[in-house]
CSV table of C-alpha atoms in Angstrom, one decimal:
chain,number,residue,atom,x,y,z
P,1,UNK,CA,-76.0,2.5,-54.8
P,2,UNK,CA,-77.6,5.9,-55.0
P,3,UNK,CA,-79.7,5.0,-58.0
P,4,UNK,CA,-80.8,1.7,-56.3
P,5,UNK,CA,-81.8,3.6,-53.1
P,6,UNK,CA,-83.8,6.2,-55.1
P,7,UNK,CA,-85.6,3.5,-57.0
P,8,UNK,CA,-86.5,1.7,-53.8
P,9,UNK,CA,-87.8,4.9,-52.2
P,10,UNK,CA,-89.9,5.6,-55.3
P,11,UNK,CA,-91.2,2.1,-55.0
P,12,UNK,CA,-92.3,2.6,-51.4
P,13,UNK,CA,-94.1,5.8,-52.3
P,14,UNK,CA,-96.1,4.3,-55.2
P,15,UNK,CA,-96.8,1.1,-53.2
P,16,UNK,CA,-98.4,3.5,-50.6
P,17,UNK,CA,-100.4,5.1,-53.4
P,18,UNK,CA,-101.3,2.0,-55.4
P,19,UNK,CA,-101.8,-0.6,-52.7
P,20,UNK,CA,-103.4,1.2,-49.7
P,21,UNK,CA,-107.1,1.0,-51.0
P,22,UNK,CA,-106.6,-2.6,-52.3
P,23,UNK,CA,-105.1,-3.6,-48.9
P,24,UNK,CA,-107.9,-2.0,-46.9
P,25,UNK,CA,-110.5,-3.9,-49.0
P,26,UNK,CA,-108.8,-7.3,-49.3
P,27,UNK,CA,-106.5,-7.4,-46.3
P,28,UNK,CA,-108.3,-5.3,-43.7
P,29,UNK,CA,-106.6,-5.3,-40.3
P,30,UNK,CA,-103.2,-6.5,-41.7
P,31,UNK,CA,-100.0,-4.5,-41.9
P,32,UNK,CA,-100.2,-2.1,-44.9
P,33,UNK,CA,-98.1,-3.0,-48.0
P,34,UNK,CA,-96.0,0.2,-47.9
P,35,UNK,CA,-95.0,-0.4,-44.2
P,36,UNK,CA,-94.0,-4.0,-45.0
P,37,UNK,CA,-92.0,-2.8,-48.0
P,38,UNK,CA,-90.3,-0.3,-45.8
P,39,UNK,CA,-89.3,-3.0,-43.4
P,40,UNK,CA,-88.1,-5.2,-46.3
P,41,UNK,CA,-86.1,-2.2,-47.5
P,42,UNK,CA,-84.3,-1.8,-44.2
P,43,UNK,CA,-83.6,-5.5,-44.0
P,44,UNK,CA,-82.3,-5.5,-47.6
P,45,UNK,CA,-79.9,-2.6,-46.8
P,46,UNK,CA,-78.5,-4.4,-43.8
P,47,UNK,CA,-78.0,-7.6,-45.9
P,48,UNK,CA,-76.4,-5.5,-48.6
P,49,UNK,CA,-74.0,-3.8,-46.2
P,50,UNK,CA,-72.9,-7.3,-45.0
P,51,UNK,CA,-72.6,-9.1,-48.3
P,52,UNK,CA,-70.7,-6.3,-50.2
P,53,UNK,CA,-67.7,-6.8,-47.8
P,54,UNK,CA,-67.6,-10.6,-47.8
P,55,UNK,CA,-64.4,-11.2,-49.7
P,56,UNK,CA,-64.8,-15.0,-50.0
P,57,UNK,CA,-67.7,-14.4,-52.4
P,58,UNK,CA,-65.1,-13.1,-54.9
P,59,UNK,CA,-63.7,-16.7,-55.3
P,60,UNK,CA,-65.2,-18.6,-58.3
P,61,UNK,CA,-65.2,-22.0,-56.5
P,62,UNK,CA,-67.7,-20.8,-53.9
P,63,UNK,CA,-70.4,-20.3,-56.5
P,64,UNK,CA,-70.5,-24.0,-57.5
P,65,UNK,CA,-71.7,-24.7,-54.0
P,66,UNK,CA,-74.3,-21.9,-54.1
P,67,UNK,CA,-75.4,-23.2,-57.5
P,68,UNK,CA,-76.0,-26.7,-56.2
P,69,UNK,CA,-77.9,-25.3,-53.1
P,70,UNK,CA,-80.2,-23.3,-55.4
P,71,UNK,CA,-80.9,-26.4,-57.5
P,72,UNK,CA,-81.9,-28.2,-54.2
P,73,UNK,CA,-84.3,-25.4,-53.4
P,74,UNK,CA,-85.8,-25.6,-56.9
P,75,UNK,CA,-86.4,-29.3,-56.3
P,76,UNK,CA,-87.8,-28.7,-52.8
P,77,UNK,CA,-90.3,-26.1,-54.0
P,78,UNK,CA,-91.9,-28.7,-56.3
P,79,UNK,CA,-92.5,-31.2,-53.4
P,80,UNK,CA,-96.2,-31.1,-52.1
P,81,UNK,CA,-96.3,-29.7,-48.6
P,82,UNK,CA,-93.1,-27.7,-49.0
P,83,UNK,CA,-93.9,-25.6,-52.0
P,84,UNK,CA,-96.7,-23.0,-51.7
P,85,UNK,CA,-99.1,-22.4,-54.6
P,86,UNK,CA,-100.0,-18.8,-55.5
P,87,UNK,CA,-101.9,-17.7,-58.6
P,88,UNK,CA,-101.4,-21.1,-60.2
P,89,UNK,CA,-97.6,-21.4,-59.6
P,90,UNK,CA,-95.9,-23.5,-57.0
P,91,UNK,CA,-92.9,-21.0,-56.7
P,92,UNK,CA,-92.6,-20.3,-52.9
P,93,UNK,CA,-91.2,-22.0,-49.8
P,94,UNK,CA,-92.7,-21.0,-46.5
P,95,UNK,CA,-90.3,-20.6,-43.5
P,96,UNK,CA,-92.6,-19.5,-40.6
P,97,UNK,CA,-94.1,-16.2,-41.5
P,98,UNK,CA,-91.6,-15.7,-44.3
P,99,UNK,CA,-91.6,-17.0,-47.8
P,100,UNK,CA,-88.7,-17.3,-50.3
P,101,UNK,CA,-88.8,-17.7,-54.1
P,102,UNK,CA,-86.0,-20.2,-55.1
P,103,UNK,CA,-86.2,-19.1,-58.8
P,104,UNK,CA,-85.0,-15.6,-57.8
P,105,UNK,CA,-82.0,-17.1,-56.0
P,106,UNK,CA,-81.3,-19.6,-58.8
P,107,UNK,CA,-81.1,-16.8,-61.4
P,108,UNK,CA,-78.3,-15.1,-59.4
P,109,UNK,CA,-76.3,-18.2,-58.6
P,110,UNK,CA,-76.5,-19.6,-62.2
P,111,UNK,CA,-75.4,-16.3,-63.8
P,112,UNK,CA,-72.4,-16.0,-61.4
P,113,UNK,CA,-71.4,-19.7,-61.7
P,114,UNK,CA,-71.4,-19.6,-65.5
P,115,UNK,CA,-69.4,-16.3,-65.2
P,116,UNK,CA,-66.9,-18.2,-63.1
P,117,UNK,CA,-66.6,-21.1,-65.6
P,118,UNK,CA,-66.0,-18.6,-68.5
P,119,UNK,CA,-62.8,-17.6,-66.9
P,120,UNK,CA,-61.2,-20.8,-68.1
P,121,UNK,CA,-59.5,-20.4,-71.4
P,122,UNK,CA,-60.8,-23.7,-72.6
P,123,UNK,CA,-64.3,-22.4,-72.5
P,124,UNK,CA,-64.3,-22.2,-76.2
P,125,UNK,CA,-64.1,-25.9,-76.7
P,126,UNK,CA,-67.3,-27.6,-77.9
P,127,UNK,CA,-67.5,-30.0,-75.0
P,128,UNK,CA,-67.2,-27.2,-72.5
P,129,UNK,CA,-69.8,-25.2,-74.3
P,130,UNK,CA,-72.2,-28.2,-73.9
P,131,UNK,CA,-71.4,-28.2,-70.2
P,132,UNK,CA,-72.3,-24.5,-69.9
P,133,UNK,CA,-75.5,-25.1,-71.8
P,134,UNK,CA,-76.5,-27.9,-69.4
P,135,UNK,CA,-75.7,-25.7,-66.4
P,136,UNK,CA,-78.2,-23.2,-67.8
P,137,UNK,CA,-80.9,-25.7,-68.9
P,138,UNK,CA,-81.1,-27.6,-65.5
P,139,UNK,CA,-82.3,-24.7,-63.4
P,140,UNK,CA,-84.4,-23.4,-66.3
P,141,UNK,CA,-86.2,-26.7,-66.6
P,142,UNK,CA,-86.9,-26.9,-62.9
P,143,UNK,CA,-88.3,-23.3,-62.9
P,144,UNK,CA,-90.5,-24.1,-65.8
P,145,UNK,CA,-92.1,-27.0,-63.8
P,146,UNK,CA,-93.4,-24.4,-61.3
P,147,UNK,CA,-94.2,-22.8,-63.9
P,148,UNK,CA,-92.5,-19.4,-64.0
P,149,UNK,CA,-91.9,-18.5,-67.7
P,150,UNK,CA,-90.8,-14.9,-66.8
P,151,UNK,CA,-87.9,-16.1,-64.6
P,152,UNK,CA,-86.7,-18.6,-67.3
P,153,UNK,CA,-86.8,-15.9,-70.0
P,154,UNK,CA,-84.7,-13.5,-67.9
P,155,UNK,CA,-82.2,-16.2,-67.0
P,156,UNK,CA,-81.8,-17.5,-70.6
P,157,UNK,CA,-81.5,-14.0,-72.1
P,158,UNK,CA,-78.9,-12.9,-69.6
P,159,UNK,CA,-76.8,-16.0,-70.0
P,160,UNK,CA,-76.9,-15.7,-73.8
P,161,UNK,CA,-75.7,-12.1,-73.5
P,162,UNK,CA,-72.8,-13.3,-71.3
P,163,UNK,CA,-71.9,-15.9,-73.9
P,164,UNK,CA,-72.0,-13.2,-76.5
P,165,UNK,CA,-69.6,-11.0,-74.4
P,166,UNK,CA,-67.4,-14.1,-74.1
P,167,UNK,CA,-67.3,-14.3,-77.9
P,168,UNK,CA,-69.0,-17.6,-78.2
P,169,UNK,CA,-69.4,-18.7,-81.9
P,170,UNK,CA,-72.6,-17.3,-83.6
P,171,UNK,CA,-73.6,-20.8,-84.7
P,172,UNK,CA,-74.3,-21.5,-81.0
P,173,UNK,CA,-77.0,-18.9,-81.1
P,174,UNK,CA,-78.6,-20.4,-84.2
P,175,UNK,CA,-78.9,-23.7,-82.4
P,176,UNK,CA,-80.2,-22.1,-79.2
P,177,UNK,CA,-82.8,-19.9,-81.0
P,178,UNK,CA,-84.0,-23.0,-82.9
P,179,UNK,CA,-84.3,-25.0,-79.7
P,180,UNK,CA,-86.0,-22.0,-78.0
P,181,UNK,CA,-88.7,-21.7,-80.7
P,182,UNK,CA,-89.3,-25.4,-80.5
P,183,UNK,CA,-89.5,-25.3,-76.7
P,184,UNK,CA,-91.9,-22.4,-76.7
P,185,UNK,CA,-94.2,-24.2,-79.1
P,186,UNK,CA,-94.0,-27.3,-76.9
P,187,UNK,CA,-94.9,-25.2,-73.8
P,188,UNK,CA,-97.9,-23.6,-75.6
P,189,UNK,CA,-99.2,-27.1,-76.6
P,190,UNK,CA,-98.6,-28.4,-73.0
P,191,UNK,CA,-100.4,-25.5,-71.4
P,192,UNK,CA,-103.1,-23.9,-73.6
P,193,UNK,CA,-103.4,-20.9,-71.1
P,194,UNK,CA,-100.2,-19.6,-72.6
P,195,UNK,CA,-101.8,-19.4,-76.0
P,196,UNK,CA,-104.7,-17.4,-74.4
P,197,UNK,CA,-102.1,-15.0,-73.0
P,198,UNK,CA,-100.6,-14.5,-76.5
P,199,UNK,CA,-104.1,-14.0,-77.9
P,200,UNK,CA,-104.9,-11.5,-75.2
P,201,UNK,CA,-101.6,-9.6,-76.0
P,202,UNK,CA,-102.5,-9.4,-79.7
P,203,UNK,CA,-106.0,-8.2,-79.0
P,204,UNK,CA,-106.9,-7.7,-75.3
P,205,UNK,CA,-110.3,-6.3,-76.1
P,206,UNK,CA,-111.4,-9.7,-77.6
P,207,UNK,CA,-111.9,-10.8,-74.0
P,208,UNK,CA,-111.8,-7.6,-71.8
P,209,UNK,CA,-113.3,-9.3,-68.7
P,210,UNK,CA,-111.2,-12.5,-69.0
P,211,UNK,CA,-107.7,-13.1,-70.3
P,212,UNK,CA,-107.3,-9.5,-71.5
P,213,UNK,CA,-108.5,-7.8,-68.3
P,214,UNK,CA,-105.2,-6.8,-66.9
P,215,UNK,CA,-103.9,-5.4,-70.2
P,216,UNK,CA,-107.1,-3.4,-70.8
P,217,UNK,CA,-107.1,-1.9,-67.3
P,218,UNK,CA,-103.4,-1.1,-67.6
P,219,UNK,CA,-104.0,0.8,-70.8
P,220,UNK,CA,-107.0,2.6,-69.3
P,221,UNK,CA,-104.6,3.8,-66.6
P,222,UNK,CA,-101.9,4.9,-69.0
P,223,UNK,CA,-103.9,6.3,-71.9
P,224,UNK,CA,-105.7,9.3,-70.3
P,225,UNK,CA,-102.6,10.3,-68.1
P,226,UNK,CA,-100.9,12.4,-70.8
P,227,UNK,CA,-97.6,14.1,-70.2
P,228,UNK,CA,-97.8,14.8,-66.5
P,229,UNK,CA,-100.5,12.4,-65.2
P,230,UNK,CA,-103.4,13.1,-62.9
P,231,UNK,CA,-101.1,14.0,-60.0
P,232,UNK,CA,-99.4,12.1,-57.2
P,233,UNK,CA,-101.8,9.8,-55.3
P,234,UNK,CA,-104.6,10.5,-57.7
P,235,UNK,CA,-104.8,7.3,-59.7
P,236,UNK,CA,-108.2,6.1,-60.6
P,237,UNK,CA,-107.5,2.5,-61.7
P,238,UNK,CA,-106.1,1.6,-58.2
P,239,UNK,CA,-109.7,1.6,-56.9
P,240,UNK,CA,-110.3,-2.1,-57.6
P,241,UNK,CA,-110.1,-1.8,-61.4
P,242,UNK,CA,-106.5,-2.9,-61.9
P,243,UNK,CA,-105.9,-6.1,-59.9
P,244,UNK,CA,-103.1,-6.1,-57.3
P,245,UNK,CA,-101.9,-2.7,-58.5
P,246,UNK,CA,-98.9,-2.7,-56.1
P,247,UNK,CA,-97.4,-5.7,-57.7
P,248,UNK,CA,-96.5,-6.4,-61.4
P,249,UNK,CA,-98.5,-3.5,-62.9
P,250,UNK,CA,-97.3,-0.8,-60.5
P,251,UNK,CA,-95.7,1.0,-63.5
P,252,UNK,CA,-99.2,1.6,-64.9
P,253,UNK,CA,-100.1,3.5,-61.7
P,254,UNK,CA,-96.9,5.4,-61.9
P,255,UNK,CA,-97.6,6.5,-65.4
P,256,UNK,CA,-101.2,7.3,-64.5
P,257,UNK,CA,-100.1,9.6,-61.6
P,258,UNK,CA,-97.0,11.3,-63.0
P,259,UNK,CA,-97.5,10.8,-66.7
P,260,UNK,CA,-95.1,10.2,-69.6
P,261,UNK,CA,-92.6,12.7,-68.3
P,262,UNK,CA,-92.4,11.0,-64.9
P,263,UNK,CA,-92.2,7.5,-66.4
P,264,UNK,CA,-89.3,8.6,-68.6
P,265,UNK,CA,-87.6,10.0,-65.5
P,266,UNK,CA,-87.9,6.6,-63.9
P,267,UNK,CA,-86.5,4.9,-67.0
P,268,UNK,CA,-83.6,7.4,-66.8
P,269,UNK,CA,-82.7,6.2,-63.3
P,270,UNK,CA,-82.8,2.6,-64.5
P,271,UNK,CA,-80.5,3.6,-67.4
P,272,UNK,CA,-78.1,5.3,-64.9
P,273,UNK,CA,-78.0,2.0,-62.9
P,274,UNK,CA,-77.3,0.0,-66.1
P,275,UNK,CA,-74.6,2.3,-67.4
P,276,UNK,CA,-72.8,2.6,-64.0
P,277,UNK,CA,-72.9,-1.1,-63.6
P,278,UNK,CA,-71.2,-1.7,-66.9
P,279,UNK,CA,-68.7,1.0,-66.1
P,280,UNK,CA,-67.8,-0.9,-62.9
P,281,UNK,CA,-67.5,-4.1,-64.9
P,282,UNK,CA,-65.0,-2.5,-67.4
P,283,UNK,CA,-62.8,-1.4,-64.5
P,284,UNK,CA,-62.5,-4.9,-63.0
P,285,UNK,CA,-59.1,-6.5,-63.1
P,286,UNK,CA,-60.4,-10.1,-63.0
P,287,UNK,CA,-62.3,-11.6,-65.8
P,288,UNK,CA,-64.7,-13.5,-63.5
P,289,UNK,CA,-65.7,-10.2,-61.8
P,290,UNK,CA,-66.2,-8.6,-65.2
P,291,UNK,CA,-68.5,-11.3,-66.4
P,292,UNK,CA,-70.4,-11.5,-63.1
P,293,UNK,CA,-71.1,-7.7,-62.9
P,294,UNK,CA,-72.1,-7.6,-66.6
P,295,UNK,CA,-74.5,-10.5,-66.0
P,296,UNK,CA,-76.1,-9.2,-62.7
P,297,UNK,CA,-76.5,-5.7,-64.1
P,298,UNK,CA,-78.1,-7.1,-67.3
P,299,UNK,CA,-80.4,-9.3,-65.2
P,300,UNK,CA,-81.9,-6.2,-63.5
P,301,UNK,CA,-82.2,-4.3,-66.8
P,302,UNK,CA,-83.8,-7.2,-68.7
P,303,UNK,CA,-86.3,-7.8,-65.8
P,304,UNK,CA,-87.2,-4.1,-65.8
P,305,UNK,CA,-87.6,-4.0,-69.6
P,306,UNK,CA,-89.8,-7.2,-69.5
P,307,UNK,CA,-92.1,-5.8,-66.8
P,308,UNK,CA,-92.5,-2.4,-68.5
P,309,UNK,CA,-93.1,-4.1,-71.9
P,310,UNK,CA,-95.9,-6.1,-70.3
P,311,UNK,CA,-97.5,-3.0,-68.7
P,312,UNK,CA,-97.6,-1.0,-71.9
P,313,UNK,CA,-98.8,-4.0,-73.9
P,314,UNK,CA,-95.6,-4.5,-75.9
P,315,UNK,CA,-95.2,-8.1,-74.5
P,316,UNK,CA,-97.6,-10.8,-73.2
P,317,UNK,CA,-98.2,-11.0,-69.5
P,318,UNK,CA,-95.4,-12.9,-67.7
P,319,UNK,CA,-95.9,-12.1,-64.0
P,320,UNK,CA,-92.4,-10.5,-63.6
P,321,UNK,CA,-92.0,-7.8,-61.0
P,322,UNK,CA,-90.4,-4.3,-61.6
P,323,UNK,CA,-87.0,-4.4,-59.7
P,324,UNK,CA,-86.8,-2.1,-56.7
P,325,UNK,CA,-90.4,-0.8,-57.3
P,326,UNK,CA,-92.9,-3.7,-57.1
P,327,UNK,CA,-94.2,-4.9,-53.7
P,328,UNK,CA,-92.6,-8.1,-52.4
P,329,UNK,CA,-90.0,-9.0,-49.8
P,330,UNK,CA,-88.2,-11.7,-51.7
P,331,UNK,CA,-88.0,-9.6,-54.9
P,332,UNK,CA,-86.6,-6.6,-53.1
P,333,UNK,CA,-84.1,-8.5,-50.9
P,334,UNK,CA,-82.8,-10.5,-53.9
P,335,UNK,CA,-82.4,-7.4,-56.1
P,336,UNK,CA,-80.5,-5.7,-53.2
P,337,UNK,CA,-78.3,-8.8,-52.8
P,338,UNK,CA,-77.6,-8.4,-56.5
P,339,UNK,CA,-76.5,-4.8,-55.9
P,340,UNK,CA,-74.3,-6.0,-53.0
P,341,UNK,CA,-72.7,-8.6,-55.2
P,342,UNK,CA,-72.0,-6.0,-57.9
P,343,UNK,CA,-70.3,-3.8,-55.3
P,344,UNK,CA,-68.5,-6.8,-53.9
P,345,UNK,CA,-67.0,-7.9,-57.2
P,346,UNK,CA,-65.9,-4.3,-57.8
P,347,UNK,CA,-64.1,-4.2,-54.4
P,348,UNK,CA,-60.6,-3.5,-56.0
P,349,UNK,CA,-62.0,-0.5,-57.9
P,350,UNK,CA,-63.7,0.8,-54.7
P,351,UNK,CA,-60.5,0.4,-52.7
P,352,UNK,CA,-58.6,2.4,-55.2
């Protein structure tokens, strides 16, 4: 809880630094990003305080219902007139002034539902393994139709890690990796812009004003910062060089302002969250709670690693936010719901 609160407060601080000028230019007269994020944070804490004490969520059968509801939302977001298109992806549903991103909800429900199914001792039978695979593939396919490759990547990697913890046979991974490579090739053929992203990742300077623009501007922010950065609130790239600096590439602004040392400190807080999450999992008495906490903790860690990898140009651009840090109401609330569920599933340990 403490590490999550610290990360969220750091996020608000750097959203204030990174997004204020961008907001004044592009959203003049609207509520500043940092103020909106502060409101989202308060709402997220209230929701977290409620969910962490709902004991019915500890029952495996409840999560089948939530899984089905999340599938319904994934179908609904693809319907014209219901789904909202942003940056080329139809990934949001508007409810009055609010928007929700069903893919974020589906990641959580799928991970927990599969964790519930793994508590059955017959989960090692081949026919059951196929069932688990289909439960994973169905939301992944619906999310890819939006398309949102980053969310699919996180979901698949986390579920495979849960399967590994559950001691699934290694031959299953050979089949899944083979299918994954084939599926990735098919996705690139179906949408050539993905190939451009890979080319931009390999050499962003080949098209510095086009497909490689974000990567180049991110490296321009990171490169000169050195060990300690230019100083808090003294970023240069946030002045309309790096697009939407308060969102996916906020880690570049963090490194620019507080340098390598500050960036490593932020990674240390994420590492504390990861280690303490696994520690809670190991102390659980129920196998379902153990798998669920492992999966949810890993989901946040994988998403953070994917975002940071993109920012420092170790991975192609995926459009994944940095948990707790990046601007966005749905992203912040869902990640705090994840924290609440981790605490909920560790209820017996907290009671002791």
